[in-house]
Coordinates of C-alpha atoms in Angstrom, one line a residue:
M211 CA -36.2 -18.6 -18.4
A212 CA -34.4 -15.8 -19.3
S213 CA -35.2 -14.1 -15.7
D214 CA -34.3 -17.6 -14.0
A215 CA -31.3 -18.0 -15.7
K216 CA -30.1 -14.5 -14.5
G217 CA -31.4 -15.3 -11.1
A218 CA -29.2 -18.5 -10.9
T219 CA -26.2 -16.7 -12.3
S220 CA -26.5 -13.8 -9.6
F221 CA -26.9 -16.4 -6.8
E222 CA -23.8 -18.0 -8.0
E223 CA -21.7 -14.9 -8.1
G224 CA -23.1 -13.9 -4.7
L225 CA -21.6 -17.3 -3.2
K226 CA -18.0 -16.3 -4.7
G227 CA -15.7 -15.8 -1.7
A228 CA -18.1 -17.2 0.7
S229 CA -16.8 -19.8 2.9
E230 CA -16.8 -23.4 2.3
K231 CA -16.6 -24.7 6.1
V232 CA -19.0 -27.1 7.2
A233 CA -20.6 -25.9 10.5
E234 CA -19.2 -27.5 13.4
F235 CA -20.2 -28.0 17.1
H236 CA -17.9 -28.3 19.8
E237 CA -18.9 -29.4 23.2
D238 CA -16.7 -28.5 26.1
K239 CA -16.8 -31.6 28.2
S240 CA -16.2 -31.0 32.1
A241 CA -13.8 -33.7 34.0
L242 CA -17.0 -35.1 35.7
K243 CA -18.7 -35.4 32.2
R244 CA -15.7 -37.3 31.0
L245 CA -15.6 -39.4 33.8
Q246 CA -19.5 -40.4 33.5
S247 CA -18.6 -41.2 29.7
W248 CA -15.7 -43.4 30.7
L249 CA -17.8 -45.3 33.2
H250 CA -20.3 -45.7 30.7
Q251 CA -17.9 -47.4 28.6
T252 CA -16.2 -49.3 30.9
P253 CA -18.7 -50.6 33.5
S254 CA -16.7 -52.8 35.7
A255 CA -14.2 -50.0 36.5
V256 CA -16.6 -49.3 39.4
P257 CA -16.6 -52.5 41.1
M258 CA -13.0 -53.0 40.1
I259 CA -12.4 -49.7 42.2
V260 CA -14.6 -50.6 45.1
L261 CA -12.9 -54.1 45.3
V262 CA -9.4 -52.7 45.4
V263 CA -10.0 -50.3 47.8
A264 CA -11.9 -53.1 49.9
I265 CA -8.9 -55.3 49.8
V266 CA -6.4 -52.3 50.8
I267 CA -8.6 -51.4 54.0
F268 CA -9.1 -55.1 55.0
G269 CA -5.4 -55.6 54.4
L270 CA -4.6 -52.8 56.7
L271 CA -6.9 -53.9 59.5
S272 CA -5.8 -57.4 59.7
E273 CA -2.5 -58.9 59.1
N274 CA -4.0 -62.1 58.0
F275 CA -5.9 -60.7 55.4
F276 CA -3.1 -61.1 52.8
K277 CA -2.3 -64.6 53.4
A278 CA -2.6 -67.2 50.8
T279 CA -5.0 -69.3 52.7
T280 CA -7.4 -66.3 53.3
L281 CA -7.5 -65.4 49.5
S282 CA -7.9 -68.9 48.4
T283 CA -11.1 -69.4 50.9
I284 CA -12.5 -66.1 49.6
L285 CA -12.4 -67.6 46.0
Q286 CA -13.7 -71.0 47.3
Q287 CA -16.6 -69.4 48.9
I288 CA -18.0 -67.5 45.9
A289 CA -17.4 -70.3 43.4
I290 CA -21.2 -71.2 43.2
V291 CA -22.1 -67.4 43.5
G292 CA -19.9 -66.9 40.7
I293 CA -21.4 -69.4 38.6
L294 CA -24.9 -68.6 39.3
G295 CA -23.8 -64.8 38.5
C296 CA -23.0 -65.7 35.1
A297 CA -26.4 -67.2 34.8
Q298 CA -28.0 -64.3 36.1
S299 CA -26.2 -61.9 33.8
V300 CA -26.9 -63.1 30.6
V301 CA -30.4 -62.6 31.6
V302 CA -30.3 -59.3 33.3
L303 CA -28.4 -57.8 29.9
T304 CA -31.5 -58.7 28.2
A305 CA -33.6 -56.4 30.7
G306 CA -34.8 -59.8 32.4
I307 CA -34.3 -61.2 35.7
D308 CA -34.2 -64.8 37.1
L309 CA -35.3 -65.8 40.3
S310 CA -35.2 -69.6 39.7
V311 CA -31.7 -69.9 39.8
G312 CA -31.1 -71.4 43.0
A313 CA -34.1 -73.8 42.7
I314 CA -32.6 -75.0 39.1
A315 CA -29.0 -75.5 40.9
V316 CA -30.7 -77.5 43.8
F317 CA -33.1 -79.3 41.6
S318 CA -30.4 -80.3 39.3
S319 CA -28.0 -81.6 41.7
V320 CA -30.9 -83.6 43.5
L321 CA -31.9 -85.1 39.9
M322 CA -28.2 -86.1 39.5
G323 CA -27.9 -87.6 42.8
Q324 CA -31.3 -89.6 42.8
M325 CA -30.3 -90.6 39.0
S326 CA -27.4 -92.2 40.2
F327 CA -28.7 -93.8 43.4
R328 CA -32.2 -94.6 42.9
Y329 CA -32.0 -95.8 39.4
G330 CA -28.5 -97.3 39.3
I331 CA -27.7 -94.7 36.1
P332 CA -23.8 -94.5 36.1
A333 CA -22.8 -90.9 37.5
P334 CA -21.2 -89.5 34.2
A335 CA -24.5 -90.3 32.8
A336 CA -26.6 -89.1 35.7
I337 CA -24.6 -85.8 35.5
G338 CA -25.3 -85.4 31.8
I339 CA -29.0 -86.0 32.5
G340 CA -28.9 -83.4 35.3
L341 CA -27.4 -80.9 33.0
V342 CA -29.9 -81.5 30.2
L343 CA -32.7 -81.2 32.7
G344 CA -31.6 -78.0 34.1
T345 CA -31.1 -76.6 30.5
A346 CA -34.8 -77.6 29.8
M347 CA -35.8 -75.6 33.1
G348 CA -34.2 -72.6 31.7
A349 CA -35.8 -72.9 28.2
I350 CA -39.2 -73.1 29.8
N351 CA -38.6 -69.6 31.6
G352 CA -37.5 -68.3 28.3
Y353 CA -40.5 -69.6 26.4
L354 CA -43.0 -68.2 28.8
V355 CA -41.2 -64.7 28.6
A356 CA -40.3 -64.8 24.7
K357 CA -43.5 -66.5 23.4
I358 CA -46.2 -65.9 25.8
K359 CA -45.0 -62.3 26.9
L360 CA -45.2 -62.6 30.6
P361 CA -42.9 -60.7 32.7
P362 CA -39.8 -62.5 33.5
F363 CA -40.2 -61.4 37.3
I364 CA -43.5 -63.2 37.4
V365 CA -42.3 -66.2 35.4
T366 CA -39.4 -67.0 37.5
L367 CA -41.2 -66.3 40.6
G368 CA -43.7 -68.7 39.8
T369 CA -41.1 -71.2 38.6
W370 CA -38.8 -70.8 41.5
Q371 CA -41.8 -72.0 43.7
I372 CA -42.6 -75.0 41.3
L373 CA -39.1 -76.2 41.0
L374 CA -38.3 -76.1 45.0
A375 CA -41.6 -77.7 45.6
S376 CA -41.1 -80.4 43.0
N377 CA -37.4 -80.7 44.4
F378 CA -38.9 -81.6 47.6
I379 CA -41.7 -84.0 46.4
Y380 CA -39.2 -85.9 44.0
S381 CA -36.4 -86.3 46.5
A382 CA -38.7 -87.2 49.6
N383 CA -36.4 -84.6 51.6
E384 CA -33.8 -87.3 51.3
T385 CA -30.2 -86.4 51.7
I386 CA -27.6 -88.6 50.0
R387 CA -24.6 -88.8 52.2
S388 CA -21.2 -87.8 51.4
S389 CA -19.5 -91.2 52.2
D390 CA -22.1 -92.9 50.0
I391 CA -21.5 -90.7 47.1
Q392 CA -17.6 -90.9 47.6
E393 CA -17.9 -94.8 47.5
Q394 CA -20.5 -95.4 44.6
A395 CA -20.7 -92.1 42.7
P396 CA -17.2 -90.1 43.3
A397 CA -17.7 -88.3 39.8
L398 CA -20.4 -86.3 41.3
Q399 CA -17.8 -84.7 44.0
F400 CA -15.4 -83.8 41.0
W401 CA -15.5 -80.3 41.5
G402 CA -14.5 -80.9 45.1
G403 CA -11.2 -82.1 44.4
S404 CA -8.3 -79.5 44.8
I405 CA -4.7 -78.8 44.4
Q406 CA -2.3 -77.4 46.8
P407 CA 0.4 -75.3 45.1
G408 CA 2.8 -74.3 48.1
G409 CA 0.2 -75.6 50.4
V410 CA -2.3 -73.6 49.5
K411 CA -5.8 -75.3 48.6
I412 CA -7.3 -74.4 45.5
L413 CA -10.8 -76.1 44.6
Y414 CA -11.4 -77.4 41.0
A415 CA -14.6 -75.5 41.1
V416 CA -12.6 -72.2 41.5
F417 CA -10.8 -72.5 38.2
L418 CA -14.3 -73.9 36.7
M419 CA -15.9 -70.6 37.6
I420 CA -12.9 -68.3 36.3
A421 CA -13.2 -70.5 32.9
L422 CA -16.9 -69.7 32.4
V423 CA -16.3 -66.1 33.4
A424 CA -13.7 -65.8 30.9
I425 CA -15.6 -67.6 28.1
M426 CA -18.7 -65.7 28.7
S427 CA -17.0 -62.5 28.6
Y428 CA -15.5 -63.2 25.0
V429 CA -18.6 -64.6 23.7
L430 CA -20.6 -61.6 25.1
R431 CA -18.1 -59.0 23.7
Q432 CA -16.7 -60.6 20.5
T433 CA -19.6 -62.7 18.8
A434 CA -22.7 -61.9 17.3
W435 CA -24.8 -63.9 19.3
G436 CA -23.3 -61.6 22.2
R437 CA -24.1 -58.3 20.4
H438 CA -27.7 -59.4 20.0
V439 CA -28.2 -60.2 23.6
Y440 CA -26.7 -56.6 24.2
A441 CA -29.2 -55.0 21.5
V442 CA -32.2 -57.1 23.0
G443 CA -31.4 -55.5 26.4
D444 CA -30.7 -52.1 25.1
D445 CA -34.1 -51.9 23.0
A446 CA -35.8 -55.1 21.9
E447 CA -38.3 -53.3 19.5
S448 CA -35.3 -51.7 17.7
A449 CA -33.1 -54.8 17.6
E450 CA -36.2 -56.8 16.0
L451 CA -36.5 -54.1 13.3
A452 CA -32.5 -54.5 12.7
G453 CA -33.1 -58.2 12.2
V454 CA -32.2 -59.9 15.4
Q455 CA -34.4 -62.7 16.2
T456 CA -35.2 -61.4 19.6
K457 CA -37.6 -64.4 20.9
K458 CA -34.9 -66.8 20.0
I459 CA -32.3 -64.9 21.8
L460 CA -34.5 -64.7 24.8
I461 CA -35.3 -68.7 24.8
Q462 CA -31.3 -69.3 24.2
V463 CA -30.4 -66.8 26.9
Y464 CA -32.6 -68.6 29.7
A465 CA -31.8 -72.1 28.6
L466 CA -28.2 -70.9 29.0
A467 CA -28.8 -69.8 32.3
G468 CA -30.2 -73.1 33.2
F469 CA -27.4 -75.0 32.1
F470 CA -25.1 -72.5 34.0
C471 CA -27.5 -73.4 37.2
A472 CA -27.2 -77.1 36.7
I473 CA -23.4 -76.8 36.4
A474 CA -23.5 -75.0 39.8
G475 CA -25.7 -77.8 41.3
W476 CA -22.8 -80.3 40.3
V477 CA -20.5 -77.9 42.0
M478 CA -22.6 -77.7 45.3
I479 CA -22.1 -81.9 45.7
G480 CA -18.6 -81.4 45.2
R481 CA -18.4 -78.3 47.6
F482 CA -20.7 -79.8 50.4
G483 CA -20.0 -83.4 49.8
S484 CA -23.5 -84.4 50.0
V485 CA -26.8 -84.0 47.7
S486 CA -29.3 -81.9 50.2
P487 CA -32.6 -81.0 48.8
T488 CA -32.8 -78.5 51.7
A489 CA -29.6 -76.6 50.6
S490 CA -29.9 -72.8 51.3
T491 CA -28.7 -72.1 47.9
G492 CA -32.4 -72.9 46.6
Q493 CA -33.8 -70.0 48.8
L494 CA -30.7 -67.7 48.7
G495 CA -29.2 -68.4 45.3
N496 CA -31.1 -66.0 43.6
I497 CA -30.7 -63.0 46.1
Q498 CA -26.7 -63.8 45.9
S499 CA -26.5 -63.8 42.4
I500 CA -28.6 -60.6 42.0
T501 CA -26.3 -58.8 44.4
A502 CA -23.3 -60.1 42.6
V503 CA -24.6 -58.7 39.3
V504 CA -25.8 -55.3 40.7
I505 CA -22.6 -54.6 42.7
G506 CA -20.7 -55.8 39.8
G507 CA -22.5 -52.8 37.6
I508 CA -24.6 -54.7 35.1
S509 CA -27.6 -52.7 34.7
L510 CA -31.0 -54.1 35.8
F511 CA -32.5 -51.9 32.7
G512 CA -30.3 -54.2 30.4
G513 CA -28.1 -53.5 27.6
R514 CA -24.9 -52.5 29.9
G515 CA -22.5 -54.2 31.8
S516 CA -19.9 -57.1 31.8
I517 CA -19.6 -60.5 33.4
V518 CA -16.2 -59.3 34.4
G519 CA -18.0 -56.9 36.6
M520 CA -20.1 -59.4 38.0
F521 CA -17.0 -61.8 39.2
F522 CA -15.6 -58.6 40.9
G523 CA -19.1 -57.9 42.3
A524 CA -19.3 -61.7 43.8
L525 CA -15.5 -60.8 45.0
I526 CA -16.6 -57.9 46.6
V527 CA -19.0 -59.7 48.7
G528 CA -16.5 -62.4 49.6
V529 CA -14.0 -59.7 50.3
F530 CA -16.5 -58.1 52.9
E531 CA -17.5 -61.3 54.4
M532 CA -14.0 -62.5 55.1
G533 CA -12.5 -59.2 56.0
L534 CA -15.3 -58.3 58.6
R535 CA -15.0 -61.8 60.2
L536 CA -11.3 -61.2 60.5
V537 CA -11.5 -58.0 62.0
G538 CA -14.0 -59.4 64.4
T539 CA -17.1 -57.3 63.9
D540 CA -20.8 -58.2 64.1
P541 CA -21.4 -60.4 61.0
Q542 CA -24.9 -58.4 60.7
W543 CA -22.5 -55.6 59.5
T544 CA -21.6 -57.6 56.3
F545 CA -25.5 -57.5 55.3
F546 CA -25.5 -53.8 56.3
L547 CA -22.7 -53.0 54.0
I548 CA -23.8 -55.0 51.1
G549 CA -27.0 -53.4 51.2
V550 CA -25.5 -50.2 51.1
L551 CA -23.4 -51.3 48.2
I552 CA -26.4 -52.4 46.2
I553 CA -28.2 -49.1 46.5
F554 CA -24.9 -47.1 45.7
A555 CA -24.4 -49.3 42.6
V556 CA -28.0 -48.7 41.1
A557 CA -27.6 -45.0 41.8
V558 CA -24.4 -45.2 40.0
D559 CA -26.0 -47.1 37.2
Q560 CA -28.7 -44.5 36.9
W561 CA -25.9 -41.5 36.9
I562 CA -23.8 -43.4 34.2
R563 CA -26.8 -44.0 32.3
K564 CA -27.3 -40.4 31.8
A565 CA -24.2 -40.1 29.5
A566 CA -25.8 -42.2 27.1
A567 CA -29.4 -40.0 26.9

């Protein structure tokens, strides 16, 4: 005991005068590393920069580009894609993908039209039924992904085919004409209405798209539910261990995506005037929405990105399409450049993700 006490005393005496500072490690970050870190924290920065550069270039190449009517036309053209992009964004943030968004939109629009014209249901009620059924289609996707544990790609590839076929079978390929809708169920065409400040036509659908982007941006960044969506996409197992109900979140996300798709279907009726089961959105809506999401900086691996970035991505596609048309180039260059942008966006995402590693 005495020897232990003596050893302790000599040890304490040996510590006298020793430095009490805690070990510190300093990492000198290069400018490139700081840029990488900043882009990781601000995922919408890259698409915003690309958008600004594209606008400036096309503005210099065509004197008509900066006209108010041109910019208004771009917004009108991306209204449907922007809403479908909201649906795709929430799914991709959970590290999933939804190939059925276009099919849900078209089928929902057909259901709204047929409910009103085939069964005589008042247009507002028919719209409500269409929105509920669209949400249910999305919820089925979510159930198969969350509960049955099927891969999102396979699930939505299957439901895309099923819903498109159901759409054609149920409608018997019958198109409801614009004049009939305007006369008997004008509420179906509501989002095709417009205001004309200064003689520039702006569709109500544009304001709807911007409102949905703003609302979802707030929900995803400022609410617990939104943080849970990011957590599921970043690491579902860790999120579940932390108390997040991952299965419930996934079903809610896919149901919400279905709801947005049904809204897009309603907007389609106003935008095109008629209800058509053969609308190109059914085939192309998924590709267009994924393009906006990827170019907009949302990671396909989940857990990183923003709805605002998706909006920028949709705008980039719209600006390229309009700008190249005004310059008078071959329309195929649009697809070529968008393809380059998609690969560039994924490469940048991979590079940025290294900042978090």
